[in-house]
PDB file of C-alpha atoms in Angstrom:
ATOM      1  CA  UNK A   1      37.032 100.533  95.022  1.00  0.00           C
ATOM      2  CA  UNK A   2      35.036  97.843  93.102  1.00  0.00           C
ATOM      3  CA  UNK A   3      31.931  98.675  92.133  1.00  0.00           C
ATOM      4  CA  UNK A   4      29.630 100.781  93.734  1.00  0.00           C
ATOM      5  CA  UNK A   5      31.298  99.129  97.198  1.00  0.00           C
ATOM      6  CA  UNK A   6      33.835 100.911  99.127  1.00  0.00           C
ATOM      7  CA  UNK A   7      36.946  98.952  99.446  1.00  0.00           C
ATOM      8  CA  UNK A   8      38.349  99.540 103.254  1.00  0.00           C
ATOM      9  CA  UNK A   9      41.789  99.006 104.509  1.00  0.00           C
ATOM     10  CA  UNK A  10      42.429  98.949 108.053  1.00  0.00           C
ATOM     11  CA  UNK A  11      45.836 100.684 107.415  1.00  0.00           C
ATOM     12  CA  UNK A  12      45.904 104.004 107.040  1.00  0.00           C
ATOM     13  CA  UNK A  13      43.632 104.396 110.417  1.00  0.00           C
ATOM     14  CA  UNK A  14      46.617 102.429 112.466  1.00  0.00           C
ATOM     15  CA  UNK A  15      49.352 104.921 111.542  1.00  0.00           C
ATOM     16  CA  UNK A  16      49.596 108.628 112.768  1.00  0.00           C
ATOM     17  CA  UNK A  17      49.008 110.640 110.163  1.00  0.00           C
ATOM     18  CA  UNK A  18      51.491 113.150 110.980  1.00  0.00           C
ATOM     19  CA  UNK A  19      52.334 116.431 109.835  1.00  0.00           C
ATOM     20  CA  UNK A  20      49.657 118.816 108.514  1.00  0.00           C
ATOM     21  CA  UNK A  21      47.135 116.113 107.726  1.00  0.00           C
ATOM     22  CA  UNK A  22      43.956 116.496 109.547  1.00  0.00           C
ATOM     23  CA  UNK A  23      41.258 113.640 108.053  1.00  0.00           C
ATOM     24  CA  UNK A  24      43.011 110.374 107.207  1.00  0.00           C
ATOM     25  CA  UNK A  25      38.890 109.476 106.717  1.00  0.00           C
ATOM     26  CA  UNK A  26      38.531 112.374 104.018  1.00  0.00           C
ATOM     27  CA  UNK A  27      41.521 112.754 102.366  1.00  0.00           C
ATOM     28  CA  UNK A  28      41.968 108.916 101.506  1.00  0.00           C
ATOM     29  CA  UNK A  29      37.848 109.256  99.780  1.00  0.00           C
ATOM     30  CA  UNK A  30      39.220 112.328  98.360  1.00  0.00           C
ATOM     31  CA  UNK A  31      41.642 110.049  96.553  1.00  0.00           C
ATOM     32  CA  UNK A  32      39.201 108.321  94.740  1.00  0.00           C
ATOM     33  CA  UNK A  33      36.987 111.122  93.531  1.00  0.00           C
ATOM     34  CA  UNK A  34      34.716 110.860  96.778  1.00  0.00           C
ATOM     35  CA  UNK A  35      33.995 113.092 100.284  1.00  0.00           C
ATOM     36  CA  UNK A  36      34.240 111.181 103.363  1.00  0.00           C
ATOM     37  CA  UNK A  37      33.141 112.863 106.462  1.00  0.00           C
ATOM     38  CA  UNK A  38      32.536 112.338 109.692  1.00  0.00           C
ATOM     39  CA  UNK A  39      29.840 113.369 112.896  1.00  0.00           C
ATOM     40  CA  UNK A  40      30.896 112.739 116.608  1.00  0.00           C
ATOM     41  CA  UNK A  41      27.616 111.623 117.577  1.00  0.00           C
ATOM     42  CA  UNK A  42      29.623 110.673 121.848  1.00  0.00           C
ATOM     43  CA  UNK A  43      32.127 110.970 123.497  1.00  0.00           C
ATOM     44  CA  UNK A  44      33.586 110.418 127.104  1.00  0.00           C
ATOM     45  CA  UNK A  45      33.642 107.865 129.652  1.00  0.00           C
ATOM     46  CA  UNK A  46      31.468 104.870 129.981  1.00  0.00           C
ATOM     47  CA  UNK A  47      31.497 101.713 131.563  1.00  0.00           C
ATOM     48  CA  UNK A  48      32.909  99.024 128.917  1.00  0.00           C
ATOM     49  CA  UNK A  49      30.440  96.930 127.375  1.00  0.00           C
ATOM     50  CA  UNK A  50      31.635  93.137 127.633  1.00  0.00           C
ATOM     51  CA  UNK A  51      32.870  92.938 124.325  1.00  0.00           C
ATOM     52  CA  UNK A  52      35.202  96.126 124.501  1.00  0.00           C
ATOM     53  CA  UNK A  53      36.224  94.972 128.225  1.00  0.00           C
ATOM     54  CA  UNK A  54      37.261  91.681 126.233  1.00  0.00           C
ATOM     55  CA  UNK A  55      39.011  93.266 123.638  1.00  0.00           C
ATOM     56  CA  UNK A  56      41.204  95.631 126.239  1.00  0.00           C
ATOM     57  CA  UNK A  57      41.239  92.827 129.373  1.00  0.00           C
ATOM     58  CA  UNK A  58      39.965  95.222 131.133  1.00  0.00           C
ATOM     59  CA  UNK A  59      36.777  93.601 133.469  1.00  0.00           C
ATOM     60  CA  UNK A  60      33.439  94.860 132.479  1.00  0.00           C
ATOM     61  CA  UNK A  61      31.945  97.477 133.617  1.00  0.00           C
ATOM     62  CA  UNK A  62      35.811  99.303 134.019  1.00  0.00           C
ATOM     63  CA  UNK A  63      35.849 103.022 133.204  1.00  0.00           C
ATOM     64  CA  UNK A  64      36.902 103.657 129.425  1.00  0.00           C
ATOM     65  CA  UNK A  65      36.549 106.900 126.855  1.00  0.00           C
ATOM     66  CA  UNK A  66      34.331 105.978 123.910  1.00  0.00           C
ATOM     67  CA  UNK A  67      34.684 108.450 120.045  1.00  0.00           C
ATOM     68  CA  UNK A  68      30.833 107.003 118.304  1.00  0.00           C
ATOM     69  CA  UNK A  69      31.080 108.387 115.044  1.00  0.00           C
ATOM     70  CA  UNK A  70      29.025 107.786 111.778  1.00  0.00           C
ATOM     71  CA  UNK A  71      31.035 107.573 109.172  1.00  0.00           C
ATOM     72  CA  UNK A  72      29.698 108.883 105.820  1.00  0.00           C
ATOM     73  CA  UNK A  73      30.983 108.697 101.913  1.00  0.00           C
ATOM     74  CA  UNK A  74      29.260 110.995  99.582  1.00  0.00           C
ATOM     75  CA  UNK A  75      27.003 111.871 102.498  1.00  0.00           C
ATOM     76  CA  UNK A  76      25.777 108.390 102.735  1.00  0.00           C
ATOM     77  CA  UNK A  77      26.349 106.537 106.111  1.00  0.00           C
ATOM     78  CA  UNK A  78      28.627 103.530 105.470  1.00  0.00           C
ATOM     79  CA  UNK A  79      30.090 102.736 109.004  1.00  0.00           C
ATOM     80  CA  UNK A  80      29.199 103.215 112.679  1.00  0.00           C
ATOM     81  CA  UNK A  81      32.559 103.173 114.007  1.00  0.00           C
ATOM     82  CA  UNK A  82      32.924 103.249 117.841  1.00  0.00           C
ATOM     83  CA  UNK A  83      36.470 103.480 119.190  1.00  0.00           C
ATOM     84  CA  UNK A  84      37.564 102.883 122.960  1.00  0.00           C
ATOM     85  CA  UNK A  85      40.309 103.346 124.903  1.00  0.00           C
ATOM     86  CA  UNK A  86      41.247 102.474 128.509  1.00  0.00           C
ATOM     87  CA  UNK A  87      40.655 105.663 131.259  1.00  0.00           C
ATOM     88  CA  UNK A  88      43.983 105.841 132.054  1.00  0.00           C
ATOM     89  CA  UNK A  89      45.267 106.443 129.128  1.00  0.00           C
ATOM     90  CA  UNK A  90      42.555 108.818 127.633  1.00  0.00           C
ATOM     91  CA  UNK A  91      39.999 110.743 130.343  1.00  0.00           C
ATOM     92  CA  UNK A  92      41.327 114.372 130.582  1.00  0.00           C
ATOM     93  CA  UNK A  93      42.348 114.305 126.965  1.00  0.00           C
ATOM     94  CA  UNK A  94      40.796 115.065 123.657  1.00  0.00           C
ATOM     95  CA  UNK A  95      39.798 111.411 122.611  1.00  0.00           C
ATOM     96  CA  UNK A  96      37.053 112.465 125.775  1.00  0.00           C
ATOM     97  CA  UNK A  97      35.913 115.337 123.676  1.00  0.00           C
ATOM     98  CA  UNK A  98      33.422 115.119 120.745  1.00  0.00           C
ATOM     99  CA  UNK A  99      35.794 118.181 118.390  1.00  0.00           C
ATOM    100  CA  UNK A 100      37.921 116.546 116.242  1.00  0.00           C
ATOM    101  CA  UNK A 101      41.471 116.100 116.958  1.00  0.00           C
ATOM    102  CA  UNK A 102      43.688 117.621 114.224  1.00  0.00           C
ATOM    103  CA  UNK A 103      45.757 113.909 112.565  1.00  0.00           C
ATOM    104  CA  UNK A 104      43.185 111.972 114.166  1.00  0.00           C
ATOM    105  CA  UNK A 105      42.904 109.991 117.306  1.00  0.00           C
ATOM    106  CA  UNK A 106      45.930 107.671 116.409  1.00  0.00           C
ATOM    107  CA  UNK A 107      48.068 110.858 115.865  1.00  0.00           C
ATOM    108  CA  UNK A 108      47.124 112.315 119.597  1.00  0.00           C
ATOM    109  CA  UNK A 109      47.581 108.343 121.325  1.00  0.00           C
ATOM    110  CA  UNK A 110      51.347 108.846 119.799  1.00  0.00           C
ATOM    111  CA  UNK A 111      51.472 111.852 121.108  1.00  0.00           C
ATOM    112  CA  UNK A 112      50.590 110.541 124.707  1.00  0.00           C
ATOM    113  CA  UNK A 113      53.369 107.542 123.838  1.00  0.00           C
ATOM    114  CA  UNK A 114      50.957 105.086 122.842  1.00  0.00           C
ATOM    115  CA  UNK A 115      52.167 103.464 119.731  1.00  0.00           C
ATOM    116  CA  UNK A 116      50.314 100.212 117.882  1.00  0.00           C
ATOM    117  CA  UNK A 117      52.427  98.005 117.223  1.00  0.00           C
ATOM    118  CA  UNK A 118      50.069  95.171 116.353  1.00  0.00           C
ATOM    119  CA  UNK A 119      46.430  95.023 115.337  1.00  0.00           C
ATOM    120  CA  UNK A 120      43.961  92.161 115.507  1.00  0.00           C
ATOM    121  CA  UNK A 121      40.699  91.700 113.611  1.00  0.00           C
ATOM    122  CA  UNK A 122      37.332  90.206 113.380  1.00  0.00           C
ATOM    123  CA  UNK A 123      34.972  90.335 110.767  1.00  0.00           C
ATOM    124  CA  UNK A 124      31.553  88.793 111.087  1.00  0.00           C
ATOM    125  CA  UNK A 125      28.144  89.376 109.950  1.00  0.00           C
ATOM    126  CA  UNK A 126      24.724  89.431 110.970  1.00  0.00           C
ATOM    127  CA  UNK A 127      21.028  91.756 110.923  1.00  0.00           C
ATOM    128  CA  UNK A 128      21.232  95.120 111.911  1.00  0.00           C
ATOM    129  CA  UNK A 129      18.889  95.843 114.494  1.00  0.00           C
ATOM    130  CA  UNK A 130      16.332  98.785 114.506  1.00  0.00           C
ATOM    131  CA  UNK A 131      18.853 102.198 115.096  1.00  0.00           C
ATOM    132  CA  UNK A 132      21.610 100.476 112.925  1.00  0.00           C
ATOM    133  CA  UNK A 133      19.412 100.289 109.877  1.00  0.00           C
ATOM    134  CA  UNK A 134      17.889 103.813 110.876  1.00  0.00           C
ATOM    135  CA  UNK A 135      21.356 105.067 111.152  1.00  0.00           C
ATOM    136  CA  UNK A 136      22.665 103.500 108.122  1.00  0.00           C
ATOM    137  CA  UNK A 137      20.078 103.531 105.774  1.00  0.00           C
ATOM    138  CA  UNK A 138      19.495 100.306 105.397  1.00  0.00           C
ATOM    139  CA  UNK A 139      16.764  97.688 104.619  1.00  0.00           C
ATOM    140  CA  UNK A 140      15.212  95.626 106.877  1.00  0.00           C
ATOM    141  CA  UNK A 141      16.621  91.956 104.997  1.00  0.00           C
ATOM    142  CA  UNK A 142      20.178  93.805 104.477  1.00  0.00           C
ATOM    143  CA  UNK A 143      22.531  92.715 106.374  1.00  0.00           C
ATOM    144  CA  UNK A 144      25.745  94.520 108.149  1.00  0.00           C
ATOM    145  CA  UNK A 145      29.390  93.636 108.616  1.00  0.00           C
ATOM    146  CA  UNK A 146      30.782  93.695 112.117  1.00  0.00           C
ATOM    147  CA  UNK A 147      35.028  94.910 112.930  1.00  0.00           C
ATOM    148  CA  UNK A 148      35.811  94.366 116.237  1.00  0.00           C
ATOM    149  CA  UNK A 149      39.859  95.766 116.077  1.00  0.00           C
ATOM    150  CA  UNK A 150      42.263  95.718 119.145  1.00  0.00           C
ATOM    151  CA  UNK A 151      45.581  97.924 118.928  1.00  0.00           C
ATOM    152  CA  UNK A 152      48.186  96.566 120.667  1.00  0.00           C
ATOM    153  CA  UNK A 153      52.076  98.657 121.435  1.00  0.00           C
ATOM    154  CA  UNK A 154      55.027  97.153 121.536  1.00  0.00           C
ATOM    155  CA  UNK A 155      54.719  95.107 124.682  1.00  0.00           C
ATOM    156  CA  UNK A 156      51.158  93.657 123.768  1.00  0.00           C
ATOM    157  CA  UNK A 157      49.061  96.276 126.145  1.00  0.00           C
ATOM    158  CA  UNK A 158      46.072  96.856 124.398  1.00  0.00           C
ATOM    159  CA  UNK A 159      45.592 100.732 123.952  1.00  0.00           C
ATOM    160  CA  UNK A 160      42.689 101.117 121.584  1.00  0.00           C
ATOM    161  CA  UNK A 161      39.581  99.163 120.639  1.00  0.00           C
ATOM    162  CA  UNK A 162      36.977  99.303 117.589  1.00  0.00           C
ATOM    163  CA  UNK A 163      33.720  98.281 117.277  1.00  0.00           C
ATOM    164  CA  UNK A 164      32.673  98.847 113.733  1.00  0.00           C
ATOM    165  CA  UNK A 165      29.318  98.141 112.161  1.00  0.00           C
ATOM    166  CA  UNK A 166      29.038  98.596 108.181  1.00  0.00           C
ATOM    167  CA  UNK A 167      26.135  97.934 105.730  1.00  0.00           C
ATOM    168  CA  UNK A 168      27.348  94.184 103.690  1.00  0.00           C
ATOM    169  CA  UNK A 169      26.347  95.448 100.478  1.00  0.00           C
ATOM    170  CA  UNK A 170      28.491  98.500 100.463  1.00  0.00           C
ATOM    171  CA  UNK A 171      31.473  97.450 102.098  1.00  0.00           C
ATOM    172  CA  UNK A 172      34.895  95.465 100.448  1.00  0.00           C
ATOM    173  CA  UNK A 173      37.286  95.035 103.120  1.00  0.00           C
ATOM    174  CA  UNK A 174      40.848  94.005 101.761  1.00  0.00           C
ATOM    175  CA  UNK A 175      43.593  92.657 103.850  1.00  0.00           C
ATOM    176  CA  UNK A 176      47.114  92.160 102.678  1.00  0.00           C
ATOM    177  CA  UNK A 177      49.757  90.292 104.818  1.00  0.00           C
ATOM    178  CA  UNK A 178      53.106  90.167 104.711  1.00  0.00           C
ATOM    179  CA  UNK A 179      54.162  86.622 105.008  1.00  0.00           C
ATOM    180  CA  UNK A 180      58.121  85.390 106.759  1.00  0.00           C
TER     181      UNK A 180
END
């Protein structure tokens, strides 16, 4: 944490959590002194935006499962997190439902045999339109960092994809590499 901004690392949403864990989200805010939940605001199949169809190859308009969630720390909003996942590999399971799934999403794709192996990121920013700033609380000249995350397994297929959207001002992200 620094400041009154959260500090985010992709991390510890890439790895099953495993075991009797059930909120990676609430027990890493619960860490620092803070409640993180969560509301499934959708879920189920859609046709893939152009972005997420990017982000999986996969041609727009192909049939994927969508988790939109609002993420909230001390029962403020601070992300609108969107996650995708090709039909295939999720319609008919519980990343279709909108009840949480007990070590998180990343626990049940392992669970299926889907294992990231690699991640990719992109940060950007820009003004949050209308329902964003409703959603997040935010003011109209504030502006909002966009994630877009792809999961990759071990042979490079593309299993998961993340659209987040987060208010600048109250967002740190960190990233730490390992380098050789």
């Amino acid at each position: 944490m620094a400041g009154d901004a959260w500090t985010s690392t992709s991390m510890p949403y890439l790895r099953p959590a495993g075991g009797d864990r059930a909120d990676v989200w609430s027990e890493e805010a619960a860490a620092y002194g803070r409640r993180g939940t969560q509301r499934i605001v959708q879920a189920g199949e859609v046709s893939a935006p152009a972005a997420v169809a990017r982000l999986l190859g996969i041609e727009a308009g192909a049939a994927v499962v969508v988790r939109r969630r609002i993420m909230y720390l001390d029962e403020q909003p601070c992300e609108l997190t969107d996650s995708y996942y090709p039909a295939p590999i999720a319609a008919g399971t519980g990343l279709a439902g909108t009840a949480k799934i007990r070590g998180g999403a990343v626990a049940l794709l392992a669970e299926l045999g889907y294992v990231g192996q690699r991640v990719r990121e992109d940060v950007t920013a820009r003004m949050p339109d209308g329902q964003e700033r409703e959603l997040l609380r935010t003011g109209e000249l504030e502006p909002v960092m966009c994630l877009e995350r792809v999961v990759l397994d071990g042979d490079g297929r593309p299993i998961q994809a993340d659209l987040i959207t987060m208010p600048a001002h109250r967002q740190r992200l960190r990233y730490e590499l390992r380098m050789g």
